[in-house]
Amino acid sequence: MNIYSNYEKYLDMILDEFSKRVYKLNDEYKSKTGYKLFEHFISRIKTDESMIEKCKRKGFEVSTHSALKEIKDAIGVRIVCGFVDDIYTLVGLFKDMDNISVVEEKDYILNVKPNGYRSYHMILEVITPFPDCDGNENGIYYIEIQLRTIAMDSWASLEHQMKYKKNITNHERITKELKRCADELASCDLNMQTIRKLIEEG
């Protein structure tokens, strides 16, 4: 039996609906400003195996309720933007969406992690027309969002590789280089944002 039980089919439908809404926001923003809000929209439903592993790791019972109500990342979306300002524009737009509320947000752009990681994380609570495992007719589901610039996303990909690669002999040096690289990319993102503003003003 799948950990999501009979509710698995709704996850794809919720993700599909949310994706359409985000692409619509992008189209509206582009027609108004001439700019895209994002470059890439990547999404996934967490696999059964991955969710079971996470429930165990977090100390939750391996159950449908844990998977859909406690973990809150069965539906995951990563949006890669061209500029830092676009991230905050999207954050504002998500907060204004109907039937959606923000239950958690972490700004790792203003509050950079010690290793250099930068990203904006949100957990959105979505009221849907589908039943949920608590017996609600208009069920509540969750979507985890990660918002990054292209530079942040490239860095996170490298850092992820290092985290899961075994037997790295020069771990300390790579960690130091990654941190230095993160600082340089942050500076680059800032410069790019400034240049765009100058172009707009000009």
Coordinates of N, CA, C and O in Angstrom, one line a residue, residues 3-4 7-8 11-12 15 43-48 51 54 64 66-77 123 141-144:
I3 N 2.1 5.0 0.8 CA 2.0 5.7 2.1 C 0.9 6.8 1.9 O 0.3 7.2 2.9
Y4 N 0.7 7.3 0.7 CA -0.3 8.4 0.5 C -1.7 7.8 0.4 O -2.7 8.6 0.3
Y7 N -5.2 9.1 -1.3 CA -5.0 10.6 -1.6 C -3.9 10.9 -2.6 O -3.8 12.1 -2.9
E8 N -3.2 9.9 -3.0 CA -2.1 10.2 -3.9 C -2.5 10.8 -5.2 O -1.9 11.8 -5.7
L11 N -2.7 14.6 -5.1 CA -1.4 15.4 -5.1 C -1.0 15.9 -6.5 O -0.7 17.0 -6.7
D12 N -1.1 15.0 -7.5 CA -0.8 15.4 -8.9 C -1.8 16.5 -9.4 O -1.4 17.4 -10.0
L15 N -0.9 19.8 -7.6 CA 0.3 20.3 -8.2 C 0.1 20.9 -9.6 O 0.5 22.0 -10.0
S43 N 9.1 20.7 -10.4 CA 8.2 20.2 -9.4 C 8.3 18.7 -9.3 O 8.8 18.0 -10.2
R44 N 7.8 18.2 -8.2 CA 7.8 16.7 -8.0 C 6.9 16.4 -6.8 O 6.6 17.2 -6.0
I45 N 6.4 15.1 -6.9 CA 5.7 14.5 -5.8 C 6.7 13.6 -5.1 O 7.3 12.8 -5.8
K46 N 6.9 13.8 -3.8 CA 7.9 12.9 -3.1 C 7.5 11.5 -3.3 O 6.4 11.1 -3.1
T47 N 8.5 10.6 -3.6 CA 8.2 9.2 -3.8 C 7.8 8.5 -2.5 O 8.2 9.0 -1.4
D48 N 7.2 7.4 -2.7 CA 6.7 6.6 -1.5 C 7.9 6.3 -0.6 O 7.9 6.5 0.6
M51 N 9.4 9.4 1.2 CA 8.5 9.8 2.3 C 8.6 8.9 3.5 O 8.6 9.4 4.6
K54 N 11.7 9.6 5.3 CA 11.7 10.9 6.0 C 10.9 10.8 7.3 O 11.2 11.3 8.3
T64 N -0.2 7.6 6.5 CA -0.7 8.6 5.6 C -0.8 10.0 6.2 O -0.5 11.0 5.6
S66 N 1.0 11.2 8.8 CA 2.3 11.8 8.9 C 2.8 12.3 7.6 O 3.3 13.4 7.5
A67 N 2.6 11.6 6.5 CA 3.1 12.0 5.1 C 2.4 13.2 4.6 O 3.0 14.0 4.0
L68 N 1.1 13.4 4.9 CA 0.3 14.5 4.4 C 0.1 15.7 5.3 O -0.1 16.8 4.8
K69 N 0.2 15.4 6.6 CA -0.1 16.5 7.6 C 1.1 17.0 8.4 O 1.2 18.1 8.8
E70 N 2.1 16.0 8.7 CA 3.2 16.4 9.5 C 4.4 16.8 8.7 O 5.1 17.8 9.1
I71 N 4.7 16.1 7.7 CA 6.0 16.4 6.9 C 5.8 17.6 6.0 O 6.7 18.4 5.9
K72 N 4.7 17.8 5.4 CA 4.3 19.0 4.6 C 5.2 19.2 3.3 O 5.2 20.4 2.8
D73 N 5.9 18.2 2.8 CA 6.6 18.4 1.5 C 6.3 17.3 0.5 O 7.1 17.0 -0.3
A74 N 5.1 16.7 0.6 CA 4.8 15.7 -0.4 C 4.8 16.3 -1.8 O 5.2 15.7 -2.7
I75 N 4.3 17.5 -1.8 CA 4.3 18.3 -3.1 C 5.5 19.3 -2.9 O 5.5 20.1 -2.0
G76 N 6.4 19.3 -3.9 CA 7.6 20.2 -3.8 C 7.8 20.9 -5.1 O 7.6 20.4 -6.2
V77 N 8.0 22.2 -5.0 CA 8.3 23.1 -6.2 C 9.5 23.9 -6.0 O 9.8 24.4 -4.9
I123 N 6.3 27.1 3.1 CA 5.3 26.0 3.1 C 3.9 26.7 2.9 O 3.5 27.5 3.7
Y141 N -4.1 20.6 2.0 CA -2.8 20.0 1.6 C -1.7 21.0 1.6 O -2.0 22.2 1.8
Y142 N -0.5 20.6 1.5 CA 0.7 21.5 1.7 C 1.6 21.4 0.5 O 1.8 20.3 -0.1
I143 N 2.2 22.5 0.1 CA 3.2 22.6 -1.0 C 4.4 23.3 -0.4 O 4.4 24.4 0.2
E144 N 5.6 22.6 -0.6 CA 6.8 23.2 -0.2 C 7.4 23.9 -1.4 O 7.5 23.4 -2.5

